[in-house]
Every structure is written in structure tokens, then in C-alpha cells.
Amino acid sequence: MVRVRYAPSPTGYMHIGNLRTALYGFLFARHSNGKFILRIEDTDQERYVPDALQVIYDTLAQTGITYDEGPDKDGGKGPYIQSQRKDIYMKYALQLVEQGDAYYCFCSPQELEARRMECEAQGRVFKYDKHCAHIPLCEAKKRAASGEPFVIRQNVPTTGTVSFRDLVYGDITVDCDTLDDMILIKADGLPTYNFANVIDDHLMEISHVLRGSEYLSSSPKYTLLYKAFGWEEPIYVHLPLIMKDAHNKLSKRNGDASYQDLYNKGFLPQAIINYIALLGWNPGTNQEIFSMPELIDAFSLENISKSPALFDPVKLKWMNGEYIKALPFEEFCTLAEPWYEKSAVKGKYDYSKLSKLMQTRIECFSEIPEKVDFLPQVAPHEKELYTHKKFKLDTADALASLTLVLDALAQLDSFDEQSIHDCLINLAQENGLKNGQVLWPVRVALSGLPSTPGGAVELADILGREETIKRLKAAIELLKS
């Protein structure tokens, strides 16, 4: 059975590359009728961020990435949090020590730093020099038992090569003498990520490991560990980098948007998921908009590219806009309401009427405040704004039109969008005017702006009879002055 794990570290927000790894693993597991497992890799306690675990849960829930096993879904392979598996790792590390595939290292951080500086001074790349690998095992055990601080390091061969196969990058072979003796167990007794993931993947019967291509350089060391234990390796799938431009990869450390940043800016989870699915995977068709079931049906590991993917904020906004337009109107209203509450229109107008204007005019919910903030008061403007070449309209024509409109609207029994529309259109016809010769000056009078999300009719309906009449009178006084 296909068993895919997603193993995030609770060290902060969910960055885009991390979320894509979760998505690809989920899609492959579901496409293959396999299992998707959530495992929390929290052995790096120095980088642990309180509440980050909840961020992981919330992000997966919001994006529709469901898992079959995890910390809150026991599938018989737990615990699913690495810090709760501490005793498991030490057992396997000590097995490697007995086999000669690992060894106790007593070098202090100060000693290691001195050697590193010496290498740098000589222009050489620092690599641990196996200083402690030659300590007799019995002596090393006594020193460890006496309480002397130690770590356990992998004993990488100094000769020969190691090879592994990756579904994306193919067969890869490296010389063993280029590899460092990485730490397996840290001084605090907890495993490093590099060791824990091998043990956990084996014990949890993971069939496919999907991770970023930055882990390619560590994979030969994992291969050596699998061989030392006599275990079968999972199938590796290293995913291409996501770049912000031609030279820099997307990185939260560089201030690039995380999933939470995008969500808080008003991007829809389903749009984010759709977009990042295409960052490194090609469906083989021209289709760009995918529902989650469609992604599951179309997804294949074979169509993952080895070339870096470029994160394009403009394309993401376009896609988000398409999802916004497709929302049921009531759902759009619900999602838009918090953004009205953050704007200058808070509590002043009918949000449903505003939503009719906004749904087809925004690509992101965070655009709403900027687009509606003009409503509470007319922007300062000059008389020349009422002139319009296309409509053959000057200030005198605008004054005449507004005078007609003021009288007509004041007499309306019902002040709603349909009534306002019919009134203004009929007014234009009765007076031999083009629609624009009536609607343009009304729009300017109500907003003081050359362009607005809605036209004269929509603005009047939103503002209401009293405010509309007030603004029309003010515009007439301006044009008379």
C-alpha cells in the first residue's frame, strides 16, 4: 500500500514550499488509494514555536488536506510526535554503534569551532575529521556512562560511492569521502531530523518520501543508514525549488508570503491550493482551474518537473479572482463582511449591496477597503471633472443634467436600484440625452472621483435617498459657482 507522510516542524508559519509538499503527498496518496500520514518533527527544541502545531492543524483543515493517521488519529504506528519517541531513536543509534556504523563523539562545541575556523583559514571546507571514531568502544561507553557529554555520529565510509534513485532527478551517485559524519543523536538525547526521519519512515512503513530538493544532498547519508540496518528504502521524490525570481528562492526568512500571510490578505484557501499545485507539476493539459477532486484525479508523480518553479503573485491574484467570482453570493457576502468592518463603510451601508459591486471587481478580499473607502464622503474635486469628451459634456451640460436628476429622484416613491435606474434612463430619453450625459455627472457628484467600482445607479442605491439628494445639491452649487 502507498503510505505517504507529511512531516512538518512546528517552528512557525506554513511557508508555500512546505504546504506544496503536503499537497503533493496528499494528492498522490488519495490518487493511489493509499494513506496520508501527519508526523510532527519537533526534535529541534530551540526552534520550537508555541502554537505552531495548531497552525499546522488549522492550515491543513482550511485547505482540505485531510490525513488518515496523525497525533490525533492513531493508526497503530504512533506516537506521531517525534519528541514522544525519544527512547526509540536511542535504541537504533546504539545498534549502529555496536555495528561500527556510528560512534560516540565527545568533542565540545568549542573544539569543533576551533577546527572549523582553522579550515576556513586554510581555505578548506570543514568536515568532521573522525577525531572520536578511533576511541575504543569500551572506553567510549565508560565515558558516556560517567556523564561526559556526547553525541552519536554516523560513521560514513571514507572510500567508495553511494547511490540512490529519485523519481524526479533519476540515479544519483556520490563519493563517500565528500560526506560528513552527521550527528544522529544530539547532546540532549534527542535525534536530529536526519536520523529520526529514517527511523520513523521505516517503522511507519512509508512507501514514498516527498520532500524539497534541498534534501538531495543529505539523501546519500540516509541511504547508508538504510543499508546499515538492512532495511528497504522508500521511493524518493524530491520536489523542485519554488523561486521568487531568477536568482532567489521563495523563503519566509526573506519576507516572502507564507500561507497565513496570503490567507490573512484575503486569498481563498482553494485558490492557493490550486495555484501551488501547478508550481512544479504539469497536468499535461491547458486546464488551470482545478477543484480538489480534479487535482486528485489528475495528479501523477511522473509529471513533476525538476526545473525550479517561479512564484508569480500576479497569476495567483488572477486565479483568486476567478474563485471569488465563482463563489455563491451568500458565501461571498459572509467572507467580505470582515473587510467591510475594517473599512470606512463600517456600519454605514447595506453590505449586501456593496457585495454586488465587489464580487466581480476584486481579485483579493483585501482590496475591498480601498475600493469602498470613498463612499462616506465626496472626494474634493474641481468642476472640470464633470466634462467628458466622449459624451460631449461640459460643465453647463452637467449642471443641466444634475438639475433634472435632482427633481426626478426627489419625486420617486421607491428609492431602490431598479427605480433609480428606470428614472435616470427615462430622464435621458425624455430630454434627448445620451445615457452617459446623465449618468456621468451623477457618478461624479456622488463620489467626486473619475472612476468608482459602481456606476451612478448603484452608488445612489447604496447611499440612499437623503445622502444622494444632499450630494446632488452640493454638486449643483459647485457647478453654479
mmCIF file with all atom_site columns, C-alpha atoms in Angstrom, residues 173-297:
data_model
loop_
_atom_site.group_PDB
_atom_site.id
_atom_site.type_symbol
_atom_site.label_atom_id
_atom_site.label_alt_id
_atom_site.label_comp_id
_atom_site.label_asym_id
_atom_site.label_entity_id
_atom_site.label_seq_id
_atom_site.pdbx_PDB_ins_code
_atom_site.Cartn_x
_atom_site.Cartn_y
_atom_site.Cartn_z
_atom_site.occupancy
_atom_site.B_iso_or_equiv
_atom_site.pdbx_formal_charge
_atom_site.auth_seq_id
_atom_site.auth_comp_id
_atom_site.auth_asym_id
_atom_site.auth_atom_id
_atom_site.pdbx_PDB_model_num
ATOM 1   C CA . THR A 1 173 ? 25.888  8.674  -7.118  1.00 0.00 ? 173 THR A CA 1
ATOM 2   C CA . VAL A 1 174 ? 28.295  10.480 -4.789  1.00 0.00 ? 174 VAL A CA 1
ATOM 3   C CA . ASP A 1 175 ? 31.727  9.716  -3.401  1.00 0.00 ? 175 ASP A CA 1
ATOM 4   C CA . CYS A 1 176 ? 31.641  8.744  0.262   1.00 0.00 ? 176 CYS A CA 1
ATOM 5   C CA . ASP A 1 177 ? 34.660  10.901 1.057   1.00 0.00 ? 177 ASP A CA 1
ATOM 6   C CA . THR A 1 178 ? 32.572  14.004 0.284   1.00 0.00 ? 178 THR A CA 1
ATOM 7   C CA . LEU A 1 179 ? 30.081  13.177 3.038   1.00 0.00 ? 179 LEU A CA 1
ATOM 8   C CA . ASP A 1 180 ? 30.271  14.353 6.625   1.00 0.00 ? 180 ASP A CA 1
ATOM 9   C CA . ASP A 1 181 ? 29.762  12.158 9.687   1.00 0.00 ? 181 ASP A CA 1
ATOM 10  C CA . MET A 1 182 ? 26.427  13.732 10.583  1.00 0.00 ? 182 MET A CA 1
ATOM 11  C CA . ILE A 1 183 ? 25.112  13.739 14.128  1.00 0.00 ? 183 ILE A CA 1
ATOM 12  C CA . LEU A 1 184 ? 22.412  11.167 14.781  1.00 0.00 ? 184 LEU A CA 1
ATOM 13  C CA . ILE A 1 185 ? 21.747  11.777 18.482  1.00 0.00 ? 185 ILE A CA 1
ATOM 14  C CA . LYS A 1 186 ? 22.313  15.244 19.949  1.00 0.00 ? 186 LYS A CA 1
ATOM 15  C CA . ALA A 1 187 ? 23.773  16.031 23.372  1.00 0.00 ? 187 ALA A CA 1
ATOM 16  C CA . ASP A 1 188 ? 20.247  16.396 24.790  1.00 0.00 ? 188 ASP A CA 1
ATOM 17  C CA . GLY A 1 189 ? 19.458  12.811 23.822  1.00 0.00 ? 189 GLY A CA 1
ATOM 18  C CA . LEU A 1 190 ? 17.071  13.797 21.057  1.00 0.00 ? 190 LEU A CA 1
ATOM 19  C CA . PRO A 1 191 ? 17.681  12.671 17.484  1.00 0.00 ? 191 PRO A CA 1
ATOM 20  C CA . THR A 1 192 ? 18.483  15.022 14.644  1.00 0.00 ? 192 THR A CA 1
ATOM 21  C CA . TYR A 1 193 ? 15.925  15.318 11.883  1.00 0.00 ? 193 TYR A CA 1
ATOM 22  C CA . ASN A 1 194 ? 18.263  13.423 9.572   1.00 0.00 ? 194 ASN A CA 1
ATOM 23  C CA . PHE A 1 195 ? 18.244  10.366 11.802  1.00 0.00 ? 195 PHE A CA 1
ATOM 24  C CA . ALA A 1 196 ? 14.704  10.457 13.132  1.00 0.00 ? 196 ALA A CA 1
ATOM 25  C CA . ASN A 1 197 ? 13.105  10.624 9.706   1.00 0.00 ? 197 ASN A CA 1
ATOM 26  C CA . VAL A 1 198 ? 14.865  7.427  8.619   1.00 0.00 ? 198 VAL A CA 1
ATOM 27  C CA . ILE A 1 199 ? 13.770  5.511  11.715  1.00 0.00 ? 199 ILE A CA 1
ATOM 28  C CA . ASP A 1 200 ? 10.227  6.836  11.592  1.00 0.00 ? 200 ASP A CA 1
ATOM 29  C CA . ASP A 1 201 ? 9.789   6.258  7.870   1.00 0.00 ? 201 ASP A CA 1
ATOM 30  C CA . HIS A 1 202 ? 10.817  2.631  8.328   1.00 0.00 ? 202 HIS A CA 1
ATOM 31  C CA . LEU A 1 203 ? 8.685   1.963  11.411  1.00 0.00 ? 203 LEU A CA 1
ATOM 32  C CA . MET A 1 204 ? 5.671   3.713  9.885   1.00 0.00 ? 204 MET A CA 1
ATOM 33  C CA . GLU A 1 205 ? 6.113   1.725  6.661   1.00 0.00 ? 205 GLU A CA 1
ATOM 34  C CA . ILE A 1 206 ? 6.347   4.835  4.490   1.00 0.00 ? 206 ILE A CA 1
ATOM 35  C CA . SER A 1 207 ? 6.466   3.819  0.834   1.00 0.00 ? 207 SER A CA 1
ATOM 36  C CA . HIS A 1 208 ? 7.180   7.211  -0.771  1.00 0.00 ? 208 HIS A CA 1
ATOM 37  C CA . VAL A 1 209 ? 9.056   10.184 0.660   1.00 0.00 ? 209 VAL A CA 1
ATOM 38  C CA . LEU A 1 210 ? 8.175   13.534 -0.916  1.00 0.00 ? 210 LEU A CA 1
ATOM 39  C CA . ARG A 1 211 ? 10.377  16.426 0.182   1.00 0.00 ? 211 ARG A CA 1
ATOM 40  C CA . GLY A 1 212 ? 12.129  19.507 -1.168  1.00 0.00 ? 212 GLY A CA 1
ATOM 41  C CA . SER A 1 213 ? 15.139  19.166 -3.450  1.00 0.00 ? 213 SER A CA 1
ATOM 42  C CA . GLU A 1 214 ? 17.270  20.834 -0.761  1.00 0.00 ? 214 GLU A CA 1
ATOM 43  C CA . TYR A 1 215 ? 17.371  17.395 0.883   1.00 0.00 ? 215 TYR A CA 1
ATOM 44  C CA . LEU A 1 216 ? 19.024  15.765 -2.126  1.00 0.00 ? 216 LEU A CA 1
ATOM 45  C CA . SER A 1 217 ? 22.477  16.381 -0.649  1.00 0.00 ? 217 SER A CA 1
ATOM 46  C CA . SER A 1 218 ? 21.530  14.550 2.570   1.00 0.00 ? 218 SER A CA 1
ATOM 47  C CA . SER A 1 219 ? 19.939  11.572 0.851   1.00 0.00 ? 219 SER A CA 1
ATOM 48  C CA . PRO A 1 220 ? 23.188  9.573  0.393   1.00 0.00 ? 220 PRO A CA 1
ATOM 49  C CA . LYS A 1 221 ? 23.594  9.564  4.178   1.00 0.00 ? 221 LYS A CA 1
ATOM 50  C CA . TYR A 1 222 ? 20.056  8.234  4.533   1.00 0.00 ? 222 TYR A CA 1
ATOM 51  C CA . THR A 1 223 ? 20.866  5.506  2.032   1.00 0.00 ? 223 THR A CA 1
ATOM 52  C CA . LEU A 1 224 ? 23.879  4.462  4.113   1.00 0.00 ? 224 LEU A CA 1
ATOM 53  C CA . LEU A 1 225 ? 21.672  4.267  7.197   1.00 0.00 ? 225 LEU A CA 1
ATOM 54  C CA . TYR A 1 226 ? 19.120  2.060  5.444   1.00 0.00 ? 226 TYR A CA 1
ATOM 55  C CA . LYS A 1 227 ? 21.913  -0.239 4.289   1.00 0.00 ? 227 LYS A CA 1
ATOM 56  C CA . ALA A 1 228 ? 23.405  -0.370 7.788   1.00 0.00 ? 228 ALA A CA 1
ATOM 57  C CA . PHE A 1 229 ? 20.056  -1.508 9.184   1.00 0.00 ? 229 PHE A CA 1
ATOM 58  C CA . GLY A 1 230 ? 19.339  -3.826 6.265   1.00 0.00 ? 230 GLY A CA 1
ATOM 59  C CA . TRP A 1 231 ? 16.085  -2.034 5.540   1.00 0.00 ? 231 TRP A CA 1
ATOM 60  C CA . GLU A 1 232 ? 14.430  -1.349 2.196   1.00 0.00 ? 232 GLU A CA 1
ATOM 61  C CA . GLU A 1 233 ? 14.500  2.313  1.244   1.00 0.00 ? 233 GLU A CA 1
ATOM 62  C CA . PRO A 1 234 ? 11.300  4.176  0.418   1.00 0.00 ? 234 PRO A CA 1
ATOM 63  C CA . ILE A 1 235 ? 10.887  5.691  -3.030  1.00 0.00 ? 235 ILE A CA 1
ATOM 64  C CA . TYR A 1 236 ? 12.291  9.227  -3.080  1.00 0.00 ? 236 TYR A CA 1
ATOM 65  C CA . VAL A 1 237 ? 10.506  12.120 -4.772  1.00 0.00 ? 237 VAL A CA 1
ATOM 66  C CA . HIS A 1 238 ? 12.438  15.376 -4.414  1.00 0.00 ? 238 HIS A CA 1
ATOM 67  C CA . LEU A 1 239 ? 10.420  18.427 -5.385  1.00 0.00 ? 239 LEU A CA 1
ATOM 68  C CA . PRO A 1 240 ? 11.848  21.395 -7.314  1.00 0.00 ? 240 PRO A CA 1
ATOM 69  C CA . LEU A 1 241 ? 12.559  24.713 -5.643  1.00 0.00 ? 241 LEU A CA 1
ATOM 70  C CA . ILE A 1 242 ? 9.994   27.499 -5.701  1.00 0.00 ? 242 ILE A CA 1
ATOM 71  C CA . MET A 1 243 ? 11.680  30.724 -6.778  1.00 0.00 ? 243 MET A CA 1
ATOM 72  C CA . LYS A 1 244 ? 10.604  34.322 -6.209  1.00 0.00 ? 244 LYS A CA 1
ATOM 73  C CA . ASP A 1 245 ? 12.724  35.382 -9.184  1.00 0.00 ? 245 ASP A CA 1
ATOM 74  C CA . ALA A 1 246 ? 15.520  34.039 -11.383 1.00 0.00 ? 246 ALA A CA 1
ATOM 75  C CA . HIS A 1 247 ? 18.102  34.152 -8.588  1.00 0.00 ? 247 HIS A CA 1
ATOM 76  C CA . ASN A 1 248 ? 16.285  33.863 -5.239  1.00 0.00 ? 248 ASN A CA 1
ATOM 77  C CA . LYS A 1 249 ? 14.179  31.047 -3.871  1.00 0.00 ? 249 LYS A CA 1
ATOM 78  C CA . LEU A 1 250 ? 10.934  31.755 -2.090  1.00 0.00 ? 250 LEU A CA 1
ATOM 79  C CA . SER A 1 251 ? 11.702  31.980 1.614   1.00 0.00 ? 251 SER A CA 1
ATOM 80  C CA . LYS A 1 252 ? 9.826   33.140 4.691   1.00 0.00 ? 252 LYS A CA 1
ATOM 81  C CA . ARG A 1 253 ? 13.159  34.296 6.114   1.00 0.00 ? 253 ARG A CA 1
ATOM 82  C CA . ASN A 1 254 ? 13.408  36.746 3.220   1.00 0.00 ? 254 ASN A CA 1
ATOM 83  C CA . GLY A 1 255 ? 9.979   38.128 3.959   1.00 0.00 ? 255 GLY A CA 1
ATOM 84  C CA . ASP A 1 256 ? 8.111   36.156 1.318   1.00 0.00 ? 256 ASP A CA 1
ATOM 85  C CA . ALA A 1 257 ? 4.493   35.350 1.977   1.00 0.00 ? 257 ALA A CA 1
ATOM 86  C CA . SER A 1 258 ? 3.556   32.295 3.995   1.00 0.00 ? 258 SER A CA 1
ATOM 87  C CA . TYR A 1 259 ? 0.206   30.561 3.646   1.00 0.00 ? 259 TYR A CA 1
ATOM 88  C CA . GLN A 1 260 ? -1.063  32.501 6.664   1.00 0.00 ? 260 GLN A CA 1
ATOM 89  C CA . ASP A 1 261 ? 0.045   35.788 5.103   1.00 0.00 ? 261 ASP A CA 1
ATOM 90  C CA . LEU A 1 262 ? -1.879  35.037 1.933   1.00 0.00 ? 262 LEU A CA 1
ATOM 91  C CA . TYR A 1 263 ? -4.934  33.847 3.858   1.00 0.00 ? 263 TYR A CA 1
ATOM 92  C CA . ASN A 1 264 ? -4.912  36.973 6.027   1.00 0.00 ? 264 ASN A CA 1
ATOM 93  C CA . LYS A 1 265 ? -4.761  39.121 2.889   1.00 0.00 ? 265 LYS A CA 1
ATOM 94  C CA . GLY A 1 266 ? -7.982  37.603 1.657   1.00 0.00 ? 266 GLY A CA 1
ATOM 95  C CA . PHE A 1 267 ? -6.799  34.828 -0.632  1.00 0.00 ? 267 PHE A CA 1
ATOM 96  C CA . LEU A 1 268 ? -9.112  31.816 -0.681  1.00 0.00 ? 268 LEU A CA 1
ATOM 97  C CA . PRO A 1 269 ? -7.570  28.518 0.524   1.00 0.00 ? 269 PRO A CA 1
ATOM 98  C CA . GLN A 1 270 ? -8.886  26.675 -2.526  1.00 0.00 ? 270 GLN A CA 1
ATOM 99  C CA . ALA A 1 271 ? -7.260  29.240 -4.845  1.00 0.00 ? 271 ALA A CA 1
ATOM 100 C CA . ILE A 1 272 ? -3.938  28.991 -3.007  1.00 0.00 ? 272 ILE A CA 1
ATOM 101 C CA . ILE A 1 273 ? -4.051  25.194 -3.246  1.00 0.00 ? 273 ILE A CA 1
ATOM 102 C CA . ASN A 1 274 ? -4.948  25.301 -6.941  1.00 0.00 ? 274 ASN A CA 1
ATOM 103 C CA . TYR A 1 275 ? -2.082  27.692 -7.658  1.00 0.00 ? 275 TYR A CA 1
ATOM 104 C CA . ILE A 1 276 ? 0.667   25.898 -5.732  1.00 0.00 ? 276 ILE A CA 1
ATOM 105 C CA . ALA A 1 277 ? -0.401  22.574 -7.255  1.00 0.00 ? 277 ALA A CA 1
ATOM 106 C CA . LEU A 1 278 ? 0.870   23.971 -10.563 1.00 0.00 ? 278 LEU A CA 1
ATOM 107 C CA . LEU A 1 279 ? 4.216   25.088 -9.088  1.00 0.00 ? 279 LEU A CA 1
ATOM 108 C CA . GLY A 1 280 ? 6.284   22.138 -10.215 1.00 0.00 ? 280 GLY A CA 1
ATOM 109 C CA . TRP A 1 281 ? 3.570   19.840 -11.563 1.00 0.00 ? 281 TRP A CA 1
ATOM 110 C CA . ASN A 1 282 ? 2.068   19.881 -15.039 1.00 0.00 ? 282 ASN A CA 1
ATOM 111 C CA . PRO A 1 283 ? -1.335  18.270 -15.657 1.00 0.00 ? 283 PRO A CA 1
ATOM 112 C CA . GLY A 1 284 ? -0.435  17.728 -19.307 1.00 0.00 ? 284 GLY A CA 1
ATOM 113 C CA . THR A 1 285 ? -3.355  19.883 -20.470 1.00 0.00 ? 285 THR A CA 1
ATOM 114 C CA . ASN A 1 286 ? -4.179  23.596 -20.672 1.00 0.00 ? 286 ASN A CA 1
ATOM 115 C CA . GLN A 1 287 ? -6.521  23.371 -17.715 1.00 0.00 ? 287 GLN A CA 1
ATOM 116 C CA . GLU A 1 288 ? -5.626  25.817 -14.929 1.00 0.00 ? 288 GLU A CA 1
ATOM 117 C CA . ILE A 1 289 ? -8.614  25.837 -12.579 1.00 0.00 ? 289 ILE A CA 1
ATOM 118 C CA . PHE A 1 290 ? -8.919  22.599 -10.591 1.00 0.00 ? 290 PHE A CA 1
ATOM 119 C CA . SER A 1 291 ? -11.135 21.543 -7.747  1.00 0.00 ? 291 SER A CA 1
ATOM 120 C CA . MET A 1 292 ? -9.524  19.275 -5.170  1.00 0.00 ? 292 MET A CA 1
ATOM 121 C CA . PRO A 1 293 ? -11.246 16.153 -6.586  1.00 0.00 ? 293 PRO A CA 1
ATOM 122 C CA . GLU A 1 294 ? -9.990  17.112 -10.052 1.00 0.00 ? 294 GLU A CA 1
ATOM 123 C CA . LEU A 1 295 ? -6.452  17.534 -8.726  1.00 0.00 ? 295 LEU A CA 1
ATOM 124 C CA . ILE A 1 296 ? -6.609  14.120 -7.070  1.00 0.00 ? 296 ILE A CA 1
ATOM 125 C CA . ASP A 1 297 ? -7.809  12.532 -10.284 1.00 0.00 ? 297 ASP A CA 1
#
